[in-house]
């Protein structure tokens, strides 16, 4: 694999074990073979692509053990239809991940939510802006499942893509607030050749929308300010949820048909 070669990661031909039950994984995690080892963790919802592969490759290069989670988290979806449409591609995901990981967690919802969704992690400031304003409760679901996975995996480092910029900030903030001994490692957004940020949602774009989609990144990057970027996107046929500048980053969320895309870029002074 190209990313593997670039980072000098040796091939791992063995198929990693997949754990669907907490008890089975916890027995392995408590084994002496894992004691004292540095552990890199990549939490995902599956439908893996080259962006996820970059996270896995970096985790492999920086740690003695690597754990991947594949879990479509129901508590971070506002729309049940969106949850139902989210692609489940476990066999393809395992084929992509096998060269990088020592274990895969792929639990059923009841394994991660034995409380029947009664308890959750809430952040009451940043989580209400931008994505949070358009997807109420979304980040409660994200932070809750990430904390549960952190408790199960007990990683040294956890790897998150910068495409989900607000999520990255919130996870990093949660780790600091709850005094978790975990390093949150940000990883650069991986893009298609035409500049579109890689996302599992891209495969749902209609052909005409896929052809239009790269304008999203261009508008964010080239516009002098956020309102101009939003106007440019609307003129190009996008439905704009928001475009905002904050702390040296321009963030946006748009819709093409029934597919919602997010992206961001560093502002010139911050590059």
PDB file of C-alpha atoms in Angstrom:
ATOM      1  CA  UNK A   1       0.000   0.000   0.000  1.00  0.00           C
ATOM      2  CA  UNK A   2       1.298   3.452  -0.926  1.00  0.00           C
ATOM      3  CA  UNK A   3       0.833   5.007   2.534  1.00  0.00           C
ATOM      4  CA  UNK A   4       2.479   2.001   4.149  1.00  0.00           C
ATOM      5  CA  UNK A   5       5.539   2.336   1.908  1.00  0.00           C
ATOM      6  CA  UNK A   6       5.817   6.087   2.484  1.00  0.00           C
ATOM      7  CA  UNK A   7       5.908   5.663   6.278  1.00  0.00           C
ATOM      8  CA  UNK A   8       8.179   2.627   6.184  1.00  0.00           C
ATOM      9  CA  UNK A   9       5.598   0.400   7.879  1.00  0.00           C
ATOM     10  CA  UNK A  10       6.451  -3.317   7.460  1.00  0.00           C
ATOM     11  CA  UNK A  11       3.701  -5.538   6.038  1.00  0.00           C
ATOM     12  CA  UNK A  12       1.597  -7.593   8.445  1.00  0.00           C
ATOM     13  CA  UNK A  13       0.000 -10.418   6.458  1.00  0.00           C
ATOM     14  CA  UNK A  14      -1.876 -11.965   9.372  1.00  0.00           C
ATOM     15  CA  UNK A  15      -5.587 -11.291   9.770  1.00  0.00           C
ATOM     16  CA  UNK A  16      -6.253  -9.347  12.997  1.00  0.00           C
ATOM     17  CA  UNK A  17      -8.717 -10.772  15.523  1.00  0.00           C
ATOM     18  CA  UNK A  18     -12.119  -9.071  15.648  1.00  0.00           C
ATOM     19  CA  UNK A  19     -13.754  -8.634  19.052  1.00  0.00           C
ATOM     20  CA  UNK A  20     -17.507  -8.123  19.180  1.00  0.00           C
ATOM     21  CA  UNK A  21     -17.877  -8.621  22.952  1.00  0.00           C
ATOM     22  CA  UNK A  22     -16.397  -6.511  25.717  1.00  0.00           C
ATOM     23  CA  UNK A  23     -15.395  -9.521  27.793  1.00  0.00           C
ATOM     24  CA  UNK A  24     -13.328 -11.103  25.036  1.00  0.00           C
ATOM     25  CA  UNK A  25     -11.464  -7.896  24.329  1.00  0.00           C
ATOM     26  CA  UNK A  26     -10.886  -7.090  28.005  1.00  0.00           C
ATOM     27  CA  UNK A  27      -9.301 -10.508  28.538  1.00  0.00           C
ATOM     28  CA  UNK A  28      -6.854  -9.794  25.716  1.00  0.00           C
ATOM     29  CA  UNK A  29      -6.155  -6.243  26.862  1.00  0.00           C
ATOM     30  CA  UNK A  30      -5.290  -7.545  30.327  1.00  0.00           C
ATOM     31  CA  UNK A  31      -2.883 -10.161  28.989  1.00  0.00           C
ATOM     32  CA  UNK A  32       0.819  -9.843  29.711  1.00  0.00           C
ATOM     33  CA  UNK A  33       1.521  -9.542  25.981  1.00  0.00           C
ATOM     34  CA  UNK A  34      -0.117  -6.104  26.055  1.00  0.00           C
ATOM     35  CA  UNK A  35       1.248  -4.927  29.399  1.00  0.00           C
ATOM     36  CA  UNK A  36       3.608  -1.982  29.195  1.00  0.00           C
ATOM     37  CA  UNK A  37       3.236  -1.669  25.431  1.00  0.00           C
ATOM     38  CA  UNK A  38       2.502   1.622  23.707  1.00  0.00           C
ATOM     39  CA  UNK A  39      -0.940   1.382  22.105  1.00  0.00           C
ATOM     40  CA  UNK A  40      -2.208   3.462  19.206  1.00  0.00           C
ATOM     41  CA  UNK A  41      -5.963   3.662  18.779  1.00  0.00           C
ATOM     42  CA  UNK A  42      -7.983   4.676  15.723  1.00  0.00           C
ATOM     43  CA  UNK A  43     -11.736   4.954  16.404  1.00  0.00           C
ATOM     44  CA  UNK A  44     -13.919   4.808  13.276  1.00  0.00           C
ATOM     45  CA  UNK A  45     -17.437   4.079  12.100  1.00  0.00           C
ATOM     46  CA  UNK A  46     -16.125   1.844   9.331  1.00  0.00           C
ATOM     47  CA  UNK A  47     -16.488   2.410   5.582  1.00  0.00           C
ATOM     48  CA  UNK A  48     -12.725   2.874   5.642  1.00  0.00           C
ATOM     49  CA  UNK A  49     -10.864   4.805   2.959  1.00  0.00           C
ATOM     50  CA  UNK A  50      -7.375   6.194   2.390  1.00  0.00           C
ATOM     51  CA  UNK A  51      -7.918   8.851   5.052  1.00  0.00           C
ATOM     52  CA  UNK A  52      -8.439   6.156   7.680  1.00  0.00           C
ATOM     53  CA  UNK A  53      -5.495   4.243   6.256  1.00  0.00           C
ATOM     54  CA  UNK A  54      -3.266   7.263   6.893  1.00  0.00           C
ATOM     55  CA  UNK A  55      -4.358   7.281  10.548  1.00  0.00           C
ATOM     56  CA  UNK A  56      -3.665   3.564  10.869  1.00  0.00           C
ATOM     57  CA  UNK A  57      -0.273   3.859   9.201  1.00  0.00           C
ATOM     58  CA  UNK A  58       0.794   6.628  11.543  1.00  0.00           C
ATOM     59  CA  UNK A  59      -0.459   4.694  14.560  1.00  0.00           C
ATOM     60  CA  UNK A  60       1.498   1.646  13.376  1.00  0.00           C
ATOM     61  CA  UNK A  61       4.674   3.694  12.942  1.00  0.00           C
ATOM     62  CA  UNK A  62       4.441   5.272  16.409  1.00  0.00           C
ATOM     63  CA  UNK A  63       3.245   2.411  18.633  1.00  0.00           C
ATOM     64  CA  UNK A  64       3.947  -1.206  19.540  1.00  0.00           C
ATOM     65  CA  UNK A  65       0.293  -2.197  19.299  1.00  0.00           C
ATOM     66  CA  UNK A  66      -2.533  -0.746  17.192  1.00  0.00           C
ATOM     67  CA  UNK A  67      -6.264  -1.100  17.842  1.00  0.00           C
ATOM     68  CA  UNK A  68      -8.989  -0.140  15.377  1.00  0.00           C
ATOM     69  CA  UNK A  69     -12.621   0.237  16.372  1.00  0.00           C
ATOM     70  CA  UNK A  70     -15.464  -0.061  13.876  1.00  0.00           C
ATOM     71  CA  UNK A  71     -18.748   1.055  15.389  1.00  0.00           C
ATOM     72  CA  UNK A  72     -21.595   2.977  13.783  1.00  0.00           C
ATOM     73  CA  UNK A  73     -22.575   4.973  16.841  1.00  0.00           C
ATOM     74  CA  UNK A  74     -26.349   5.514  16.989  1.00  0.00           C
ATOM     75  CA  UNK A  75     -26.166   8.353  19.513  1.00  0.00           C
ATOM     76  CA  UNK A  76     -24.391  10.763  17.152  1.00  0.00           C
ATOM     77  CA  UNK A  77     -27.001  10.608  14.399  1.00  0.00           C
ATOM     78  CA  UNK A  78     -29.842  13.115  14.472  1.00  0.00           C
ATOM     79  CA  UNK A  79     -31.624  11.570  11.508  1.00  0.00           C
ATOM     80  CA  UNK A  80     -32.572   7.856  11.708  1.00  0.00           C
ATOM     81  CA  UNK A  81     -32.515   7.731   7.908  1.00  0.00           C
ATOM     82  CA  UNK A  82     -28.897   8.902   7.902  1.00  0.00           C
ATOM     83  CA  UNK A  83     -28.039   6.176  10.411  1.00  0.00           C
ATOM     84  CA  UNK A  84     -29.746   3.539   8.274  1.00  0.00           C
ATOM     85  CA  UNK A  85     -27.934   4.714   5.131  1.00  0.00           C
ATOM     86  CA  UNK A  86     -24.480   4.745   6.692  1.00  0.00           C
ATOM     87  CA  UNK A  87     -22.416   2.126   4.825  1.00  0.00           C
ATOM     88  CA  UNK A  88     -21.469  -1.070   6.641  1.00  0.00           C
ATOM     89  CA  UNK A  89     -18.485  -2.650   4.886  1.00  0.00           C
ATOM     90  CA  UNK A  90     -16.788  -4.796   7.524  1.00  0.00           C
ATOM     91  CA  UNK A  91     -15.054  -7.259   5.202  1.00  0.00           C
ATOM     92  CA  UNK A  92     -13.586  -4.486   3.043  1.00  0.00           C
ATOM     93  CA  UNK A  93     -12.591  -2.572   6.183  1.00  0.00           C
ATOM     94  CA  UNK A  94     -10.705  -5.563   7.564  1.00  0.00           C
ATOM     95  CA  UNK A  95      -8.919  -6.028   4.247  1.00  0.00           C
ATOM     96  CA  UNK A  96      -7.700  -2.417   4.341  1.00  0.00           C
ATOM     97  CA  UNK A  97      -6.736  -2.526   8.027  1.00  0.00           C
ATOM     98  CA  UNK A  98      -5.043  -5.911   8.233  1.00  0.00           C
ATOM     99  CA  UNK A  99      -1.563  -4.586   7.459  1.00  0.00           C
ATOM    100  CA  UNK A 100      -1.669  -2.140  10.346  1.00  0.00           C
ATOM    101  CA  UNK A 101      -3.633  -3.449  13.324  1.00  0.00           C
ATOM    102  CA  UNK A 102      -3.277  -6.001  16.095  1.00  0.00           C
ATOM    103  CA  UNK A 103      -6.930  -6.027  17.095  1.00  0.00           C
ATOM    104  CA  UNK A 104     -10.286  -4.770  15.846  1.00  0.00           C
ATOM    105  CA  UNK A 105     -13.206  -3.874  18.098  1.00  0.00           C
ATOM    106  CA  UNK A 106     -16.537  -4.203  16.295  1.00  0.00           C
ATOM    107  CA  UNK A 107     -19.116  -4.318  19.084  1.00  0.00           C
ATOM    108  CA  UNK A 108     -22.881  -4.378  18.917  1.00  0.00           C
ATOM    109  CA  UNK A 109     -24.600  -1.300  20.432  1.00  0.00           C
ATOM    110  CA  UNK A 110     -25.627  -3.126  23.614  1.00  0.00           C
ATOM    111  CA  UNK A 111     -21.967  -3.884  24.331  1.00  0.00           C
ATOM    112  CA  UNK A 112     -21.105  -0.181  24.473  1.00  0.00           C
ATOM    113  CA  UNK A 113     -24.434   1.006  25.871  1.00  0.00           C
ATOM    114  CA  UNK A 114     -25.411  -1.413  28.657  1.00  0.00           C
ATOM    115  CA  UNK A 115     -27.075   1.603  30.306  1.00  0.00           C
ATOM    116  CA  UNK A 116     -29.626   1.798  27.452  1.00  0.00           C
ATOM    117  CA  UNK A 117     -28.334   5.299  26.574  1.00  0.00           C
ATOM    118  CA  UNK A 118     -29.131   6.865  29.959  1.00  0.00           C
ATOM    119  CA  UNK A 119     -25.673   8.289  30.644  1.00  0.00           C
ATOM    120  CA  UNK A 120     -23.744  10.614  28.379  1.00  0.00           C
ATOM    121  CA  UNK A 121     -20.843  13.049  28.255  1.00  0.00           C
ATOM    122  CA  UNK A 122     -21.845  16.664  27.636  1.00  0.00           C
ATOM    123  CA  UNK A 123     -19.788  19.723  26.799  1.00  0.00           C
ATOM    124  CA  UNK A 124     -21.880  22.867  27.082  1.00  0.00           C
ATOM    125  CA  UNK A 125     -20.027  25.514  25.072  1.00  0.00           C
ATOM    126  CA  UNK A 126     -18.050  24.544  21.959  1.00  0.00           C
ATOM    127  CA  UNK A 127     -20.367  21.601  21.217  1.00  0.00           C
ATOM    128  CA  UNK A 128     -23.285  23.997  20.668  1.00  0.00           C
ATOM    129  CA  UNK A 129     -21.608  25.946  17.873  1.00  0.00           C
ATOM    130  CA  UNK A 130     -21.178  25.172  14.157  1.00  0.00           C
ATOM    131  CA  UNK A 131     -21.856  21.447  13.796  1.00  0.00           C
ATOM    132  CA  UNK A 132     -23.570  21.350  17.164  1.00  0.00           C
ATOM    133  CA  UNK A 133     -26.003  24.102  16.195  1.00  0.00           C
ATOM    134  CA  UNK A 134     -27.115  22.098  13.156  1.00  0.00           C
ATOM    135  CA  UNK A 135     -26.948  18.675  14.805  1.00  0.00           C
ATOM    136  CA  UNK A 136     -28.178  19.045  18.405  1.00  0.00           C
ATOM    137  CA  UNK A 137     -26.804  16.352  20.680  1.00  0.00           C
ATOM    138  CA  UNK A 138     -24.374  15.082  18.052  1.00  0.00           C
ATOM    139  CA  UNK A 139     -21.260  15.795  20.063  1.00  0.00           C
ATOM    140  CA  UNK A 140     -22.762  14.338  23.232  1.00  0.00           C
ATOM    141  CA  UNK A 141     -22.949  11.084  21.296  1.00  0.00           C
ATOM    142  CA  UNK A 142     -19.416  11.445  19.939  1.00  0.00           C
ATOM    143  CA  UNK A 143     -17.815  12.240  23.289  1.00  0.00           C
ATOM    144  CA  UNK A 144     -19.762   9.526  25.085  1.00  0.00           C
ATOM    145  CA  UNK A 145     -18.728   6.744  22.728  1.00  0.00           C
ATOM    146  CA  UNK A 146     -15.129   7.966  22.505  1.00  0.00           C
ATOM    147  CA  UNK A 147     -14.829   7.956  26.296  1.00  0.00           C
ATOM    148  CA  UNK A 148     -16.273   4.434  26.472  1.00  0.00           C
ATOM    149  CA  UNK A 149     -13.807   3.254  23.825  1.00  0.00           C
ATOM    150  CA  UNK A 150     -10.921   4.987  25.587  1.00  0.00           C
ATOM    151  CA  UNK A 151     -11.868   3.141  28.780  1.00  0.00           C
ATOM    152  CA  UNK A 152     -11.870  -0.192  26.948  1.00  0.00           C
ATOM    153  CA  UNK A 153      -8.710   0.296  24.893  1.00  0.00           C
ATOM    154  CA  UNK A 154      -6.636   2.389  27.341  1.00  0.00           C
ATOM    155  CA  UNK A 155      -4.483   3.735  24.523  1.00  0.00           C
ATOM    156  CA  UNK A 156      -1.245   5.639  24.728  1.00  0.00           C
ATOM    157  CA  UNK A 157      -2.210   7.679  21.677  1.00  0.00           C
ATOM    158  CA  UNK A 158      -5.473   8.186  19.796  1.00  0.00           C
ATOM    159  CA  UNK A 159      -5.541   9.374  16.187  1.00  0.00           C
ATOM    160  CA  UNK A 160      -8.144  11.742  14.752  1.00  0.00           C
ATOM    161  CA  UNK A 161      -8.382  13.374  11.341  1.00  0.00           C
ATOM    162  CA  UNK A 162      -8.382  17.158  11.052  1.00  0.00           C
ATOM    163  CA  UNK A 163     -11.312  17.067   8.618  1.00  0.00           C
ATOM    164  CA  UNK A 164     -13.569  16.752  11.673  1.00  0.00           C
ATOM    165  CA  UNK A 165     -11.945  19.812  13.219  1.00  0.00           C
ATOM    166  CA  UNK A 166     -14.566  20.595  15.838  1.00  0.00           C
ATOM    167  CA  UNK A 167     -14.672  16.957  16.912  1.00  0.00           C
ATOM    168  CA  UNK A 168     -10.893  16.973  17.296  1.00  0.00           C
ATOM    169  CA  UNK A 169     -11.047  20.054  19.533  1.00  0.00           C
ATOM    170  CA  UNK A 170     -13.778  18.531  21.684  1.00  0.00           C
ATOM    171  CA  UNK A 171     -12.055  15.179  22.115  1.00  0.00           C
ATOM    172  CA  UNK A 172      -8.816  16.903  23.024  1.00  0.00           C
ATOM    173  CA  UNK A 173     -10.709  19.091  25.491  1.00  0.00           C
ATOM    174  CA  UNK A 174     -12.434  16.074  27.058  1.00  0.00           C
ATOM    175  CA  UNK A 175      -9.119  14.286  27.526  1.00  0.00           C
ATOM    176  CA  UNK A 176      -7.708  17.328  29.298  1.00  0.00           C
ATOM    177  CA  UNK A 177     -10.821  17.945  31.394  1.00  0.00           C
ATOM    178  CA  UNK A 178     -11.153  14.336  32.569  1.00  0.00           C
ATOM    179  CA  UNK A 179      -7.406  13.949  33.182  1.00  0.00           C
ATOM    180  CA  UNK A 180      -7.048  11.023  30.807  1.00  0.00           C
ATOM    181  CA  UNK A 181      -3.440   9.856  30.202  1.00  0.00           C
ATOM    182  CA  UNK A 182      -3.895   9.804  26.424  1.00  0.00           C
ATOM    183  CA  UNK A 183      -2.169  11.798  23.698  1.00  0.00           C
ATOM    184  CA  UNK A 184      -4.637  12.962  21.047  1.00  0.00           C
ATOM    185  CA  UNK A 185      -2.770  13.027  17.730  1.00  0.00           C
ATOM    186  CA  UNK A 186      -4.219  15.218  14.935  1.00  0.00           C
ATOM    187  CA  UNK A 187      -3.656  13.959  11.392  1.00  0.00           C
ATOM    188  CA  UNK A 188      -3.895  16.025   8.220  1.00  0.00           C
ATOM    189  CA  UNK A 189      -6.949  15.675   6.000  1.00  0.00           C
ATOM    190  CA  UNK A 190      -6.429  13.263   3.112  1.00  0.00           C
ATOM    191  CA  UNK A 191      -7.951  14.435  -0.164  1.00  0.00           C
ATOM    192  CA  UNK A 192      -8.935  13.017  -3.504  1.00  0.00           C
ATOM    193  CA  UNK A 193      -6.875  14.111  -6.517  1.00  0.00           C
ATOM    194  CA  UNK A 194      -9.407  16.882  -7.220  1.00  0.00           C
ATOM    195  CA  UNK A 195      -9.212  18.248  -3.673  1.00  0.00           C
ATOM    196  CA  UNK A 196     -12.391  16.782  -2.176  1.00  0.00           C
ATOM    197  CA  UNK A 197     -11.793  15.693   1.413  1.00  0.00           C
ATOM    198  CA  UNK A 198     -12.076  11.933   1.700  1.00  0.00           C
ATOM    199  CA  UNK A 199     -15.239  10.814   3.463  1.00  0.00           C
ATOM    200  CA  UNK A 200     -17.353   7.689   3.604  1.00  0.00           C
ATOM    201  CA  UNK A 201     -20.247   9.901   2.525  1.00  0.00           C
ATOM    202  CA  UNK A 202     -18.619  10.698  -0.823  1.00  0.00           C
ATOM    203  CA  UNK A 203     -19.693   7.337  -2.218  1.00  0.00           C
ATOM    204  CA  UNK A 204     -23.320   8.420  -1.837  1.00  0.00           C
ATOM    205  CA  UNK A 205     -22.935  11.472  -4.092  1.00  0.00           C
ATOM    206  CA  UNK A 206     -24.797  11.384  -7.395  1.00  0.00           C
ATOM    207  CA  UNK A 207     -22.414  11.708 -10.393  1.00  0.00           C
ATOM    208  CA  UNK A 208     -23.341  15.340 -11.069  1.00  0.00           C
ATOM    209  CA  UNK A 209     -22.916  16.232  -7.397  1.00  0.00           C
ATOM    210  CA  UNK A 210     -19.593  14.398  -7.212  1.00  0.00           C
ATOM    211  CA  UNK A 211     -18.362  16.501 -10.144  1.00  0.00           C
ATOM    212  CA  UNK A 212     -19.417  19.680  -8.324  1.00  0.00           C
ATOM    213  CA  UNK A 213     -18.124  18.661  -4.885  1.00  0.00           C
ATOM    214  CA  UNK A 214     -14.456  19.796  -5.220  1.00  0.00           C
ATOM    215  CA  UNK A 215     -15.685  23.401  -5.372  1.00  0.00           C
ATOM    216  CA  UNK A 216     -16.382  23.084  -1.644  1.00  0.00           C
ATOM    217  CA  UNK A 217     -12.697  22.930  -0.724  1.00  0.00           C
ATOM    218  CA  UNK A 218     -11.744  25.539  -3.326  1.00  0.00           C
ATOM    219  CA  UNK A 219     -14.309  28.039  -2.052  1.00  0.00           C
ATOM    220  CA  UNK A 220     -13.141  27.625   1.541  1.00  0.00           C
ATOM    221  CA  UNK A 221      -9.508  28.000   0.558  1.00  0.00           C
ATOM    222  CA  UNK A 222      -9.731  30.785  -2.034  1.00  0.00           C
ATOM    223  CA  UNK A 223     -12.392  33.146  -0.642  1.00  0.00           C
ATOM    224  CA  UNK A 224     -11.238  36.230   1.266  1.00  0.00           C
ATOM    225  CA  UNK A 225     -13.784  35.722   4.048  1.00  0.00           C
ATOM    226  CA  UNK A 226     -16.461  33.309   5.228  1.00  0.00           C
ATOM    227  CA  UNK A 227     -19.501  35.170   3.807  1.00  0.00           C
ATOM    228  CA  UNK A 228     -17.859  35.285   0.376  1.00  0.00           C
ATOM    229  CA  UNK A 229     -17.151  31.551   0.547  1.00  0.00           C
ATOM    230  CA  UNK A 230     -20.768  30.836   1.494  1.00  0.00           C
ATOM    231  CA  UNK A 231     -22.081  32.983  -1.363  1.00  0.00           C
ATOM    232  CA  UNK A 232     -19.750  31.283  -3.832  1.00  0.00           C
ATOM    233  CA  UNK A 233     -20.957  27.865  -2.722  1.00  0.00           C
ATOM    234  CA  UNK A 234     -24.627  28.814  -2.997  1.00  0.00           C
ATOM    235  CA  UNK A 235     -23.998  30.153  -6.503  1.00  0.00           C
ATOM    236  CA  UNK A 236     -22.422  26.795  -7.385  1.00  0.00           C
ATOM    237  CA  UNK A 237     -25.518  24.894  -6.290  1.00  0.00           C
ATOM    238  CA  UNK A 238     -24.624  23.923  -2.733  1.00  0.00           C
ATOM    239  CA  UNK A 239     -27.025  24.198   0.179  1.00  0.00           C
ATOM    240  CA  UNK A 240     -24.911  25.852   2.871  1.00  0.00           C
ATOM    241  CA  UNK A 241     -25.418  25.025   6.536  1.00  0.00           C
ATOM    242  CA  UNK A 242     -22.603  27.301   7.672  1.00  0.00           C
ATOM    243  CA  UNK A 243     -19.204  28.724   6.813  1.00  0.00           C
ATOM    244  CA  UNK A 244     -17.356  30.251   9.757  1.00  0.00           C
ATOM    245  CA  UNK A 245     -13.860  31.495  10.565  1.00  0.00           C
ATOM    246  CA  UNK A 246     -12.521  30.809  14.054  1.00  0.00           C
ATOM    247  CA  UNK A 247      -9.042  30.605  15.566  1.00  0.00           C
ATOM    248  CA  UNK A 248      -7.265  30.561  12.228  1.00  0.00           C
ATOM    249  CA  UNK A 249      -9.479  27.891  10.668  1.00  0.00           C
ATOM    250  CA  UNK A 250     -12.320  28.226   8.169  1.00  0.00           C
ATOM    251  CA  UNK A 251     -14.966  25.532   8.675  1.00  0.00           C
ATOM    252  CA  UNK A 252     -17.971  24.710   6.561  1.00  0.00           C
ATOM    253  CA  UNK A 253     -20.822  22.275   6.119  1.00  0.00           C
ATOM    254  CA  UNK A 254     -22.825  21.933   2.916  1.00  0.00           C
ATOM    255  CA  UNK A 255     -25.320  19.626   1.265  1.00  0.00           C
ATOM    256  CA  UNK A 256     -25.385  18.219  -2.231  1.00  0.00           C
ATOM    257  CA  UNK A 257     -28.625  16.352  -2.731  1.00  0.00           C
ATOM    258  CA  UNK A 258     -29.164  14.316   0.421  1.00  0.00           C
ATOM    259  CA  UNK A 259     -25.440  14.111   1.250  1.00  0.00           C
ATOM    260  CA  UNK A 260     -23.949  16.414   3.871  1.00  0.00           C
ATOM    261  CA  UNK A 261     -20.244  17.243   3.647  1.00  0.00           C
ATOM    262  CA  UNK A 262     -17.918  19.031   6.057  1.00  0.00           C
ATOM    263  CA  UNK A 263     -14.453  20.440   5.481  1.00  0.00           C
ATOM    264  CA  UNK A 264     -12.057  23.084   6.755  1.00  0.00           C
ATOM    265  CA  UNK A 265      -8.824  24.815   5.892  1.00  0.00           C
ATOM    266  CA  UNK A 266      -6.222  26.878   7.671  1.00  0.00           C
ATOM    267  CA  UNK A 267      -6.502  30.591   7.027  1.00  0.00           C
ATOM    268  CA  UNK A 268      -3.432  32.158   5.366  1.00  0.00           C
ATOM    269  CA  UNK A 269      -2.067  33.769   8.524  1.00  0.00           C
ATOM    270  CA  UNK A 270      -2.296  30.419  10.305  1.00  0.00           C
ATOM    271  CA  UNK A 271      -0.666  28.271   7.603  1.00  0.00           C
TER     272      UNK A 271
END
